[in-house]
Coordinates of C-alpha atoms and ligand atoms in Angstrom, one line a residue:
Chain A
M816 CA 99.2 134.4 102.1
K817 CA 99.8 134.4 105.9
A818 CA 96.4 132.7 106.4
W819 CA 97.2 130.2 103.7
F820 CA 100.5 129.3 105.4
S821 CA 98.9 129.1 108.9
Q822 CA 96.1 126.9 107.6
H823 CA 98.6 124.5 106.0
A824 CA 100.8 124.5 109.2
Q825 CA 97.6 123.7 111.2
A826 CA 96.6 120.9 108.8
L827 CA 100.2 119.5 108.9
I828 CA 100.3 119.6 112.7
S829 CA 96.8 118.0 113.0
S830 CA 97.7 115.2 110.6
I831 CA 101.0 114.4 112.4
G832 CA 99.1 114.4 115.6
Q833 CA 96.6 112.0 114.1
M834 CA 99.4 109.7 113.0
V835 CA 101.2 109.8 116.4
R836 CA 97.9 109.1 118.2
A837 CA 97.1 106.0 116.1
P838 CA 100.5 105.0 114.8
A839 CA 99.8 101.3 113.9
A840 CA 98.2 101.9 110.5
S841 CA 100.7 104.6 109.6
V842 CA 103.7 102.6 110.5
L843 CA 102.5 99.7 108.4
T844 CA 101.8 102.0 105.5
V845 CA 105.2 103.6 105.8
L846 CA 106.8 100.2 105.8
V847 CA 104.9 99.1 102.7
I848 CA 105.9 102.3 100.9
A849 CA 109.5 101.8 102.0
I850 CA 109.7 98.2 100.7
S851 CA 108.0 99.2 97.5
L852 CA 110.5 102.0 96.9
A853 CA 113.6 100.1 98.2
L854 CA 113.3 97.2 95.8
P855 CA 113.4 99.1 92.5
L856 CA 115.9 101.5 94.1
G857 CA 118.2 98.6 94.9
L858 CA 118.0 97.2 91.4
L859 CA 118.8 100.7 90.0
I860 CA 121.8 100.9 92.2
V861 CA 122.9 97.5 90.8
V862 CA 122.5 98.8 87.3
K863 CA 124.4 101.9 88.1
N864 CA 127.3 99.8 89.4
L865 CA 127.3 97.5 86.4
D866 CA 127.3 100.5 84.1
S867 CA 130.2 102.1 85.9
L868 CA 132.0 98.9 85.9
R869 CA 131.7 98.7 82.2
A870 CA 132.6 102.3 81.6
N871 CA 135.7 102.1 83.8
Y872 CA 136.9 98.9 82.4
D873 CA 139.5 99.7 79.8
G874 CA 140.4 96.1 79.1
G875 CA 137.3 95.7 77.0
R876 CA 139.2 94.8 73.9
Q877 CA 141.8 92.6 75.4
V878 CA 142.1 89.0 74.6
S879 CA 143.3 86.4 77.1
I880 CA 145.2 83.5 75.6
L881 CA 145.4 80.5 77.8
L882 CA 148.2 78.1 76.8
K883 CA 147.9 74.4 76.8
P884 CA 149.1 73.0 80.2
E885 CA 152.2 71.4 78.7
Y886 CA 153.6 74.8 77.8
D887 CA 155.5 76.6 80.6
E888 CA 156.7 80.2 81.0
A889 CA 159.8 79.6 78.8
A890 CA 157.7 78.3 75.9
A891 CA 155.4 81.2 76.5
F892 CA 158.2 83.7 75.9
D893 CA 158.8 82.2 72.4
I894 CA 155.2 82.4 71.6
L895 CA 155.0 86.0 72.8
A896 CA 157.9 87.0 70.7
R897 CA 156.2 85.4 67.7
L898 CA 152.8 87.0 68.3
E899 CA 154.4 90.4 68.8
Q900 CA 155.2 90.4 65.0
R901 CA 151.5 90.4 64.2
P902 CA 150.1 93.8 62.9
D903 CA 146.9 93.4 64.8
I904 CA 148.5 93.1 68.2
E905 CA 149.8 96.2 69.9
R906 CA 151.0 94.9 73.2
L907 CA 151.4 91.5 74.9
E908 CA 151.7 90.7 78.6
L909 CA 152.6 87.4 80.2
V910 CA 150.9 86.3 83.4
S911 CA 152.9 83.6 85.0
R912 CA 151.3 80.6 86.8
D913 CA 152.3 82.0 90.2
A914 CA 151.0 85.5 89.5
A915 CA 147.7 84.0 88.4
A916 CA 147.5 81.9 91.5
D917 CA 148.3 84.9 93.6
E918 CA 145.5 86.9 92.0
L919 CA 143.1 84.1 92.4
R920 CA 144.0 83.7 96.1
E921 CA 143.4 87.4 96.7
L922 CA 140.0 87.2 95.0
L923 CA 138.8 84.2 96.8
G924 CA 140.4 84.9 100.1
V925 CA 141.9 81.5 100.3
S926 CA 145.4 81.2 101.8
D927 CA 146.9 78.9 99.1
V928 CA 144.9 78.0 96.1
T929 CA 147.2 75.3 94.8
A930 CA 147.8 73.6 98.1
G931 CA 147.2 69.9 98.0
L932 CA 147.7 69.8 94.3
D933 CA 150.8 68.1 92.7
S934 CA 151.4 71.1 90.4
N935 CA 149.9 74.4 89.7
P936 CA 146.9 73.7 87.3
I937 CA 146.5 77.2 86.2
P938 CA 147.7 77.7 82.6
V939 CA 150.2 80.3 81.6
T940 CA 148.3 83.2 80.1
L941 CA 149.2 85.9 77.6
I942 CA 147.1 89.0 77.5
A943 CA 147.0 90.6 74.1
Q944 CA 145.9 94.2 73.5
P945 CA 144.8 94.7 69.9
T946 CA 146.0 97.7 67.9
P947 CA 143.3 100.5 67.8
D948 CA 142.6 99.7 64.1
W949 CA 141.8 96.2 65.0
S950 CA 139.7 96.7 68.1
S951 CA 136.2 96.5 66.8
I952 CA 134.2 93.6 68.1
D953 CA 134.3 91.8 64.7
R954 CA 138.0 92.3 64.3
V955 CA 138.8 91.2 67.8
T956 CA 136.6 88.1 67.3
E957 CA 138.5 87.4 64.1
L958 CA 141.8 87.7 66.0
A959 CA 140.6 85.4 68.7
E960 CA 139.7 82.8 66.1
A961 CA 143.2 83.0 64.6
L962 CA 144.8 82.7 67.9
K963 CA 142.7 79.7 68.8
N964 CA 144.1 77.9 65.8
L965 CA 147.6 78.1 67.1
P966 CA 148.8 74.6 68.3
E967 CA 150.0 75.9 71.7
V968 CA 146.8 77.7 72.6
G969 CA 144.2 75.9 74.7
E970 CA 141.6 78.6 75.2
V971 CA 141.0 82.2 74.1
I972 CA 138.8 84.4 76.3
L973 CA 137.4 87.6 74.9
D974 CA 136.6 90.1 77.5
V975 CA 134.5 92.0 75.1
V976 CA 132.1 89.1 75.2
W977 CA 131.8 89.6 78.9
L978 CA 131.2 93.2 78.4
K979 CA 128.4 92.5 76.0
R980 CA 126.9 90.1 78.5
L981 CA 127.2 92.6 81.3
E982 CA 125.5 95.2 79.1
A983 CA 122.7 92.9 78.3
L984 CA 122.3 92.0 82.0
S985 CA 122.3 95.6 83.1
A986 CA 119.6 96.4 80.5
L987 CA 117.6 93.5 81.7
I988 CA 117.8 94.5 85.3
K989 CA 117.0 98.1 84.4
R990 CA 113.9 96.9 82.6
A991 CA 112.9 94.7 85.6
A992 CA 113.5 97.6 87.9
L993 CA 111.1 99.8 85.9
I994 CA 108.4 97.2 85.7
L995 CA 108.8 96.5 89.4
A996 CA 108.7 100.3 90.1
A997 CA 105.4 100.6 88.2
V998 CA 103.8 97.6 89.9
L999 CA 105.0 98.7 93.3
G1000 CA 104.1 102.3 92.7
L1001 CA 100.6 101.0 92.1
A1002 CA 100.9 99.1 95.4
V1003 CA 101.9 102.3 97.2
L1004 CA 98.9 104.2 95.7
L1005 CA 96.5 101.4 96.8
T1006 CA 98.1 101.1 100.3
V1007 CA 98.1 104.8 101.1
G1008 CA 94.8 105.2 99.4
N1009 CA 93.3 102.6 101.6
T1010 CA 94.8 104.0 104.8
I1011 CA 93.5 107.4 104.0
R1012 CA 90.1 106.0 103.0
L1013 CA 89.8 104.4 106.4
M1014 CA 90.8 107.7 108.1
V1015 CA 88.3 109.5 106.0
L1016 CA 85.6 107.0 106.9
G1017 CA 86.6 107.3 110.6
R1018 CA 86.1 111.1 110.3
A1019 CA 83.0 111.0 108.0
Q1020 CA 80.9 112.9 110.5
E1021 CA 83.5 115.6 110.9
I1022 CA 83.9 115.9 107.2
L1023 CA 80.1 116.2 106.7
V1024 CA 79.8 118.9 109.3
I1025 CA 82.7 120.9 107.9
D1026 CA 81.1 120.6 104.5
R1027 CA 77.8 121.9 105.9
V1028 CA 79.3 124.9 107.6
G1029 CA 81.1 126.0 104.5
G1030 CA 84.5 124.3 104.5
T1031 CA 85.8 124.1 101.0
P1032 CA 86.8 120.8 99.4
A1033 CA 90.4 122.0 99.6
F1034 CA 90.1 122.7 103.3
I1035 CA 88.7 119.2 103.9
R1036 CA 91.4 117.6 101.8
R1037 CA 94.3 119.4 103.3
P1038 CA 95.0 117.4 106.5
F1039 CA 94.6 114.1 104.5
L1040 CA 96.9 115.3 101.8
W1041 CA 99.5 116.1 104.4
T1042 CA 99.1 112.7 106.0
G1043 CA 99.6 111.0 102.7
L1044 CA 102.6 113.2 101.8
V1045 CA 104.2 112.7 105.2
Q1046 CA 103.7 108.9 105.0
G1047 CA 105.2 108.8 101.5
L1048 CA 108.1 111.0 102.6
L1049 CA 108.8 108.7 105.6
G1050 CA 108.5 105.7 103.4
G1051 CA 111.0 107.2 101.0
L1052 CA 113.4 107.9 103.9
V1053 CA 113.1 104.4 105.3
A1054 CA 113.7 103.0 101.8
L1055 CA 116.9 105.0 101.6
G1056 CA 117.9 103.5 105.0
V1057 CA 117.1 100.0 103.8
A1058 CA 119.1 100.5 100.6
G1059 CA 122.0 102.0 102.6
A1060 CA 122.0 99.1 105.0
A1061 CA 121.9 96.6 102.2
Q1062 CA 124.8 98.3 100.4
Y1063 CA 126.8 98.4 103.6
A1064 CA 126.2 94.7 104.2
L1065 CA 127.2 93.8 100.6
S1066 CA 130.0 96.3 100.0
S1067 CA 132.9 94.4 101.5
R1068 CA 132.2 91.3 99.4
I1069 CA 131.5 93.3 96.2
E1070 CA 134.4 95.6 96.6
A1071 CA 136.7 92.6 96.8
L1072 CA 135.3 91.3 93.6
V1073 CA 135.4 94.6 91.8
S1074 CA 138.8 95.6 92.9
S1075 CA 140.3 92.3 91.8
Y1076 CA 138.7 92.8 88.5
Q1077 CA 140.0 96.2 87.9
G1078 CA 141.9 97.9 90.7
G1079 CA 140.5 100.9 92.6
L1080 CA 136.8 100.7 91.8
S1081 CA 134.4 101.1 94.7
L1082 CA 130.7 100.4 95.1
L1083 CA 128.5 103.3 94.1
G1084 CA 125.8 104.2 96.5
T1085 CA 122.4 105.7 96.0
G1086 CA 123.7 109.2 95.2
P1087 CA 121.9 112.5 96.0
V1088 CA 119.8 112.6 92.9
A1089 CA 118.4 109.1 93.2
A1090 CA 117.9 109.7 97.0
L1091 CA 116.0 112.9 96.4
A1092 CA 114.0 111.2 93.6
T1093 CA 113.1 108.3 95.9
V1094 CA 111.9 110.6 98.7
A1095 CA 110.1 112.8 96.2
T1096 CA 108.4 109.8 94.6
G1097 CA 107.2 108.5 97.9
A1098 CA 105.8 111.9 98.9
L1099 CA 104.2 112.4 95.5
L1100 CA 102.6 109.0 95.5
G1101 CA 101.3 109.5 99.1
W1102 CA 99.9 112.9 98.2
L1103 CA 98.3 111.5 95.0
A1104 CA 96.7 108.5 96.7
S1105 CA 95.1 110.6 99.5
W1106 CA 93.9 113.1 97.0
V1107 CA 92.1 110.3 95.1
A1108 CA 90.8 108.8 98.3
V1109 CA 89.4 112.1 99.8
T1110 CA 88.1 113.4 96.5
G1111 CA 86.2 110.1 96.0
H1112 CA 84.6 110.6 99.4
L1113 CA 83.8 114.3 98.7
R1114 CA 82.0 113.4 95.5
R1115 CA 79.4 111.7 97.6
L1116 CA 78.7 114.9 99.5
R1117 CA 78.1 116.9 96.4
P1118 CA 74.4 118.0 95.9
R1119 CA 72.5 116.1 93.3
Chain B
M95 CA 66.5 137.0 99.8
I96 CA 65.1 133.6 98.8
R97 CA 63.0 133.0 95.7
F98 CA 61.6 129.5 94.8
Q99 CA 60.2 129.4 91.3
N100 CA 58.1 126.3 90.4
V101 CA 60.5 124.0 92.3
Y102 CA 60.3 120.3 92.0
K103 CA 62.4 117.8 93.9
R104 CA 62.4 114.1 93.2
Y105 CA 64.8 111.9 95.1
P106 CA 66.4 109.1 92.9
D107 CA 64.7 106.4 94.9
G108 CA 61.6 108.1 96.1
G109 CA 58.6 110.1 95.1
D110 CA 58.3 113.9 94.6
A111 CA 59.2 115.6 97.8
L112 CA 58.4 119.0 96.4
R113 CA 55.9 119.7 93.6
G114 CA 55.9 123.1 92.0
V115 CA 56.8 125.2 95.0
S116 CA 57.0 129.0 94.5
F117 CA 57.4 131.7 97.1
E118 CA 59.6 134.5 98.0
L119 CA 61.2 135.4 101.4
A120 CA 62.3 139.0 101.8
R121 CA 65.5 140.0 103.5
G122 CA 64.8 140.6 107.3
E123 CA 61.7 138.5 107.2
L124 CA 60.9 135.7 109.8
A125 CA 58.7 132.9 108.6
Y126 CA 57.6 129.4 109.7
L127 CA 57.6 126.4 107.5
T128 CA 55.1 123.8 108.6
G129 CA 53.4 120.6 107.4
H130 CA 53.0 117.1 108.5
S131 CA 55.9 114.6 108.6
G132 CA 57.2 113.9 105.1
A133 CA 55.6 117.0 103.6
G134 CA 58.9 118.2 102.4
K135 CA 60.1 120.8 105.0
S136 CA 63.6 119.4 105.4
T137 CA 63.9 119.0 101.6
L138 CA 63.0 122.7 101.1
L139 CA 65.7 123.7 103.5
K140 CA 68.3 121.4 101.9
L141 CA 67.6 123.1 98.5
I142 CA 68.5 126.4 100.1
T143 CA 71.8 125.1 101.6
L144 CA 72.6 123.2 98.4
V145 CA 72.7 119.9 100.2
E146 CA 70.3 118.9 97.4
R147 CA 69.6 120.4 94.0
A148 CA 66.1 121.1 92.6
T149 CA 65.0 118.6 89.9
R150 CA 63.1 121.4 88.1
G151 CA 62.6 125.1 88.7
S152 CA 65.0 127.5 90.3
V153 CA 66.1 128.5 93.7
V154 CA 67.6 132.0 93.9
F155 CA 69.4 133.3 97.0
A156 CA 70.5 136.9 97.1
D157 CA 70.0 137.2 93.3
Q158 CA 72.2 134.2 92.7
D159 CA 70.7 131.1 91.0
L160 CA 71.9 128.2 93.2
G161 CA 71.8 125.9 90.2
E162 CA 74.9 127.7 88.9
L163 CA 77.0 127.1 92.0
H164 CA 79.7 124.4 92.2
G165 CA 82.6 123.3 94.4
R166 CA 84.0 126.1 96.5
Q167 CA 81.2 128.4 95.4
I168 CA 78.9 126.1 97.3
A169 CA 81.1 126.4 100.4
A170 CA 81.1 130.2 100.1
H171 CA 77.3 130.1 99.8
R172 CA 76.9 128.0 102.9
R173 CA 79.1 130.4 104.9
R174 CA 76.4 133.0 104.4
I175 CA 73.8 130.8 106.0
G176 CA 73.4 129.4 109.6
V177 CA 71.6 126.1 110.0
V178 CA 70.2 124.6 113.1
Y179 CA 69.7 120.9 112.7
Q180 CA 67.1 118.7 114.5
D181 CA 69.9 116.1 115.2
H182 CA 72.3 119.0 116.1
K183 CA 75.1 117.6 114.0
L184 CA 77.7 118.2 116.7
L185 CA 81.1 116.6 116.7
I186 CA 81.1 114.4 119.8
D187 CA 84.9 114.2 120.1
K188 CA 85.3 118.0 120.1
T189 CA 84.6 120.4 122.8
V190 CA 81.7 122.8 122.8
F191 CA 84.1 125.6 122.1
D192 CA 85.6 123.8 119.1
N193 CA 82.2 122.9 117.7
V194 CA 81.0 126.4 117.8
A195 CA 84.3 127.7 116.4
L196 CA 84.1 125.4 113.4
P197 CA 82.4 127.8 110.9
L198 CA 85.0 130.5 111.8
I199 CA 87.9 128.1 111.4
V200 CA 86.8 127.0 108.0
A201 CA 86.4 130.6 107.0
G202 CA 90.1 131.2 108.0
M203 CA 89.5 133.6 110.9
P204 CA 92.5 134.4 113.1
Y205 CA 92.5 132.5 116.4
R206 CA 92.3 135.5 118.7
E207 CA 89.2 136.7 117.0
V208 CA 87.7 133.2 117.1
G209 CA 88.0 133.0 120.9
R210 CA 86.2 136.3 121.4
R211 CA 83.4 135.5 119.0
V212 CA 82.8 132.0 120.3
R213 CA 82.6 133.1 123.9
A214 CA 80.1 135.9 122.9
A215 CA 77.9 133.3 121.1
L216 CA 78.1 130.9 124.0
D217 CA 77.1 133.7 126.3
T218 CA 74.1 134.4 124.2
V219 CA 72.8 130.9 124.5
G220 CA 73.7 130.7 128.2
L221 CA 76.4 128.1 127.9
L222 CA 79.6 130.0 128.6
D223 CA 80.4 127.7 131.5
K224 CA 80.3 124.6 129.2
E225 CA 82.8 125.6 126.6
N226 CA 85.2 122.8 127.6
S227 CA 82.5 120.1 127.8
R228 CA 81.9 117.5 125.2
P229 CA 78.5 117.4 123.6
L230 CA 77.6 114.0 125.0
A231 CA 78.0 115.5 128.5
L232 CA 75.2 117.9 127.8
S233 CA 71.4 117.6 127.9
G234 CA 69.4 117.6 124.6
G235 CA 68.4 121.2 125.1
E236 CA 72.0 122.2 125.8
Q237 CA 73.2 120.4 122.7
Q238 CA 70.5 122.2 120.7
R239 CA 71.7 125.5 122.0
V240 CA 75.3 124.7 121.0
G241 CA 74.0 124.0 117.5
I242 CA 72.3 127.4 117.6
A243 CA 75.5 129.1 118.7
R244 CA 77.3 127.5 115.9
A245 CA 74.6 128.5 113.4
V246 CA 74.9 132.2 114.3
I247 CA 78.6 132.4 115.0
N248 CA 79.5 133.7 111.5
R249 CA 76.7 136.3 111.6
P250 CA 74.7 134.7 108.7
E251 CA 72.4 136.7 106.5
L252 CA 69.9 133.8 106.7
L253 CA 69.2 131.5 109.6
L254 CA 67.5 128.1 108.9
A255 CA 66.2 125.9 111.6
D256 CA 64.9 122.4 111.2
E257 CA 62.7 121.4 114.1
P258 CA 64.9 123.5 116.5
T259 CA 62.7 122.8 119.5
G260 CA 62.0 119.1 118.9
N261 CA 63.9 118.0 121.9
L262 CA 63.1 120.8 124.3
D263 CA 60.6 121.3 127.1
P264 CA 58.2 124.1 126.4
E265 CA 60.0 126.8 128.5
L266 CA 63.3 126.2 126.7
A267 CA 61.5 126.1 123.4
D268 CA 60.0 129.5 124.0
E269 CA 63.4 130.8 125.1
I270 CA 64.9 129.6 121.8
M271 CA 62.1 131.0 119.8
A272 CA 62.7 134.3 121.5
L273 CA 66.4 134.1 120.6
F274 CA 65.4 133.7 116.9
T275 CA 63.1 136.7 117.2
R276 CA 66.0 138.7 118.6
L277 CA 68.3 137.7 115.8
N278 CA 65.5 138.6 113.3
Q279 CA 65.4 142.0 114.9
L280 CA 69.1 142.3 114.0
N281 CA 68.0 142.0 110.4
V282 CA 68.8 138.3 110.0
T283 CA 66.3 136.5 107.7
V284 CA 64.9 133.5 109.6
L285 CA 63.1 130.4 108.3
I286 CA 62.0 127.9 110.9
A287 CA 60.7 124.4 109.9
T288 CA 58.4 122.9 112.6
H289 CA 55.3 120.8 112.7
D290 CA 54.5 122.2 116.1
P291 CA 51.8 124.8 115.5
R292 CA 52.2 126.1 119.1
H293 CA 55.0 128.4 118.0
F294 CA 53.0 130.5 115.7
A295 CA 49.4 129.9 116.9
Q296 CA 49.1 133.2 118.7
S297 CA 51.4 135.4 116.7
D298 CA 50.6 136.8 113.3
V299 CA 53.9 135.7 111.6
R300 CA 54.0 134.3 108.2
V301 CA 53.5 130.6 107.9
L302 CA 54.3 128.5 104.8
E303 CA 52.5 125.3 104.8
L304 CA 53.5 122.2 102.8
R305 CA 51.2 119.3 102.2
E306 CA 52.7 116.3 100.3
G307 CA 55.2 118.6 98.5
L308 CA 52.7 121.3 97.6
L309 CA 52.8 124.7 99.1
V310 CA 49.2 125.1 100.2
S311 CA 49.4 128.4 102.1
G312 CA 51.7 131.3 102.9
A313 CA 53.0 131.6 99.3
A314 CA 51.9 135.2 99.1
Q315 CA 54.0 137.8 100.8
P316 CA 52.1 139.2 103.8
E317 CA 51.2 142.8 103.7
G318 CA 53.7 145.2 105.3
A319 CA 56.5 142.6 105.1
P320 CA 60.0 144.1 105.3
L321 CA 61.7 144.3 101.9
Ligands
ATP915 N1 67.5 111.4 100.8 C1 66.2 111.0 100.4 N2 66.1 110.0 99.6 C2 64.8 109.6 99.2 N3 63.7 110.1 99.7 C3 63.8 111.1 100.6 C4 65.1 111.6 101.0 N4 64.9 112.6 101.9 C5 63.6 112.7 102.0 N5 62.9 111.9 101.2 C6 61.5 111.8 101.0 O1 61.0 113.0 100.7 C7 59.8 113.3 101.3 C8 59.9 114.6 102.1 O2 60.9 114.4 103.1 P1 61.3 115.6 104.1 O3 62.4 115.1 105.0 O4 61.6 116.8 103.4 O5 60.0 115.7 105.0 P2 59.8 116.6 106.3 O6 58.7 117.5 106.0 O7 61.0 117.3 106.7 O8 59.4 115.6 107.4 P3 59.7 115.5 109.0 O9 58.7 116.5 109.6 O10 59.4 114.1 109.3 O11 61.1 115.9 109.2 C9 59.5 112.1 102.2 O12 58.6 111.3 101.6 C10 60.8 111.4 102.3 O13 60.6 110.0 102.4
MG916 MG1 62.3 117.1 108.4

């Protein structure tokens, strides 16, 4: 057990020494691994944020009723009073033109949205919350149709439609991330495999002699496996760094968008599980690739 | 110690290097393997170290049929044998010390012990002062002696030498042959392949002679051979 440990420590030290002495190939390999891991990781973080956005958005069933431009707030109160009688509407809320303009201004970061315009072009909006019995997608769609037929109503926006689209988008990105991960995982295998193969060829004589004096295949593989594992591990860490940097760069913009959509949501990061999985995936791929590369070489040394 | 039974070896892209070779080498014996160039001497040694496998027949080492060994068993088998190569097979970017230590390192020996054993072996071949040199800074004879030190470092049961004196002047060659004789007196079985008959011309040691893959003499155990 002690001997096993010291042999591994020895192999690890020697493989790190090898990488430090000839860093060019290793640095390149680590970067390829990092990019290959960072791209799917980034997409998965996007998916995660979209999902949490959907989960946290309780306005899923609400219906926005945009009145025709000729109806002002006073008219809107009449309409509101009328609609409140409907059994399928639980609650109604009026968003004045000014309030809507304020919200828009906050979202876009523009000082005055309506400046330079004769009048505020934003329609008066009523936001209806259907009663629970009426909140299935079909029912809400029915309600929206009915509201659209009212003479005062210009446009009806169903948030549930957006949620459906968001869900579809998130599923699409998730699938793209998986495909990308598979393709790039293969790229990692080939890249690390190639780097290790070149190292093996550079040390072919040493491998031959070790084989001849009774070194086991495991003994010969060991330093290369560590090299692959360390490269994959470093690639995973760099990928986390890249994902973190990208998140930092985007977060202020996205947070503005998200919080205006639904107050108090912040951008989700990689998270410990995904971070660990990324580094572990890198390490595993690196290990696997070098195992394949060295084993392929050792096969040629076997007696025939 | 070694038993060849009707051994054939055919290389994939060549003719028959060995054709029906049978002989037995007892533990503690010293024998020469001779024959002209291409007769199959190196091939015979490679079958013993499992660098190659017999195409037909069986090679038995210490009651173990070598045809049954695979993977790490081959490695374990090779650790029982020391081999001196004609081309030395030294690692040029490692020191003499590290070259000689290699069989002990792969066997997982603790480092303290390794240092002691390596220095003792280098002392035996008269190269103690060269332990930190690289092989390319040594003469051909010195390189050969490093190869011998590496071959005997793990106290093998069997020592194989393939043209061990090919690069050496006669005095050095005699010295190395004397070294092999000394090892043999320590009960190491020794088999030396050479096409230089000078080494065994005067003595009455056993000589196995190959001619185009056939064992033409020396197959029979000499009388009074150690068992
Ligand atoms: N790897 C190989 N592939 C194909 N043929 C080979 C191989 N090794 C040896 N041979 C052939 O097998 C025959 C025996 O070769 P071997 O090396 O055993 O001879 P040898 O007696 O050691 O000769 P030398 O004294 O020149 O070293 C030769 O004809 C050689 O060409
Ligand atoms: Mg030969």
